[in-house]
């Protein structure tokens, strides 16, 4: 029990009662063979008999009623109708997804509220037409009149109780018109992505071209707990591991890697491809993740892209096209940001950095991932031409502020030292000399990155970024970058370390395609509601008076708040 629970003014229950009632609510019912469908009265009987015989069952029922929780036997006919409606499985309801186009046809502020309201109305209309009579207006009036009026000061503790339970797995069979590629089916934990594994994933992706699928979703159920409620997601789940580092197989691995990326991008031209990246992504496999603009992450997401990672010694450059195309026009990050990130030994990109770099589309709390995923996949079930728009608005509506970026705080320093390198004005030797003259700890650390044990990888990455950008007017810019990446990697695996020679090598076996420029991850119409800054900063701008007693000087030291 929580020792902090205590009685407050206006609460009808004593401290001891609140302690016992919350123990009842948080009890792991599945261990007793009971579940969410078990009647309230049966749960109470079990709890009194087996757990806490001193609890007052009558008072417990009163407390539950204040929370809107009553046994089915106590419900009116009207309440039972609405309970059946709220419990109806609309995900698998025939034809329901086809009615959702109008639900997501919203713009402007407060998109989540608009979508939620329209969704309830669409469900009520479907239920009334296909299941049993139900009046939407009467339902709304009932909900308003019977909204719980809690007198428990700790309602939030049971409101969020589900957040303490391991998430369940998504039932892919519920989404017949979405091709779900579960990466867990293709490689075991701690395994690497061999040519064979990549080939099997590629085959699954290619099957997504079938017209019966409206969208493709790439997930990893390994990052979620499955059937057993006592299980929990792994401490450090893996979404995409390293490519196989077996030297003899590098060329075959790269060829399979290239094919997968190309067909993911081709697929995204015909229908949306969304990736739910909850877990770590190895830097060598970033090209797979970045093959779509629709990437949803959680706080479990991470990508260590430094030159001293284990895979970087075998795959020194990865996702070259995307890093070279990093958008610095929005002034969030200056030119040279890609150079800084790719030479930084210590930086691990999390959802906050990933989103502000423009790579991520939405950030969802890990504990809410399964429920959000199901809502997003339901939206993606909308038939064309609504599919892509509905999908994006669904994940934007569920997204949260990811926190301040660890990269943004160094924007001035990046612009001073790395921007000239990105523009081709300074060489890596010029950069090292400039850093050496600055006695600041940040400059000293960056110098150590550039001149340290991974200096050969850093030099290659700098040259590759410059070469990829010089292809800006080339219609096959993506293909050129991909061929350079593949060719240099194969040559590197054979011992070549001359940057000049590595830059002149291209893998002729890589298919040449004119891939489109990566589209913006977020739509202009809803861009302003994406939580890309601290919520308190937004609140301050709306009403500074609320912050009159707050030490803004102290808050302002956290530059990412931008107050």
GROMACS .gro file of C-alpha atoms in nm, residues 243 247 250-251 254-255 257-258 311-320 456-457 459-465 467-468 479-510:
model
   61
  243UNK     CA    1   2.371  -0.587  -3.940
  247UNK     CA    2   3.335  -1.013  -4.268
  250UNK     CA    3   2.940  -0.820  -4.576
  251UNK     CA    4   2.867  -0.791  -4.946
  254UNK     CA    5   2.471  -0.502  -4.782
  255UNK     CA    6   2.291  -0.615  -5.096
  257UNK     CA    7   2.004  -0.428  -4.679
  258UNK     CA    8   1.989  -0.210  -4.992
  311UNK     CA    9   2.902  -0.192  -3.555
  312UNK     CA   10   3.068   0.132  -3.676
  313UNK     CA   11   3.399  -0.051  -3.699
  314UNK     CA   12   3.239  -0.271  -3.968
  315UNK     CA   13   2.972  -0.038  -4.108
  316UNK     CA   14   3.133   0.307  -4.083
  317UNK     CA   15   2.859   0.493  -4.272
  318UNK     CA   16   2.486   0.424  -4.257
  319UNK     CA   17   2.170   0.614  -4.357
  320UNK     CA   18   2.399   0.849  -4.550
  456UNK     CA   19   3.934   0.695  -3.953
  457UNK     CA   20   3.557   0.646  -3.921
  459UNK     CA   21   3.713   1.118  -4.154
  460UNK     CA   22   3.515   0.883  -4.378
  461UNK     CA   23   3.182   1.007  -4.244
  462UNK     CA   24   3.276   1.373  -4.301
  463UNK     CA   25   3.383   1.302  -4.658
  464UNK     CA   26   3.076   1.089  -4.729
  465UNK     CA   27   2.840   1.361  -4.606
  467UNK     CA   28   2.996   1.381  -5.130
  468UNK     CA   29   2.628   1.300  -5.074
  479UNK     CA   30   2.060   0.593  -5.525
  480UNK     CA   31   2.398   0.765  -5.548
  481UNK     CA   32   2.422   0.793  -5.170
  482UNK     CA   33   2.310   0.434  -5.122
  483UNK     CA   34   2.561   0.302  -5.377
  484UNK     CA   35   2.840   0.503  -5.214
  485UNK     CA   36   2.742   0.373  -4.871
  486UNK     CA   37   2.730   0.010  -4.988
  487UNK     CA   38   3.047   0.027  -5.194
  488UNK     CA   39   3.253   0.202  -4.926
  489UNK     CA   40   3.134  -0.046  -4.663
  490UNK     CA   41   3.237  -0.347  -4.870
  491UNK     CA   42   3.577  -0.189  -4.948
  492UNK     CA   43   3.622  -0.102  -4.579
  493UNK     CA   44   3.554  -0.464  -4.483
  494UNK     CA   45   3.842  -0.564  -4.712
  495UNK     CA   46   4.085  -0.336  -4.529
  496UNK     CA   47   4.072  -0.019  -4.741
  497UNK     CA   48   4.120   0.293  -4.525
  498UNK     CA   49   4.206   0.560  -4.779
  499UNK     CA   50   3.918   0.809  -4.774
  500UNK     CA   51   3.988   0.912  -5.132
  501UNK     CA   52   3.968   0.553  -5.256
  502UNK     CA   53   3.663   0.474  -5.044
  503UNK     CA   54   3.482   0.776  -5.191
  504UNK     CA   55   3.552   0.654  -5.544
  505UNK     CA   56   3.396   0.315  -5.484
  506UNK     CA   57   3.031   0.251  -5.558
  507UNK     CA   58   2.852  -0.082  -5.537
  508UNK     CA   59   2.736  -0.142  -5.894
  509UNK     CA   60   2.511  -0.421  -5.770
  510UNK     CA   61   2.292  -0.170  -5.585
   0.00000   0.00000   0.00000
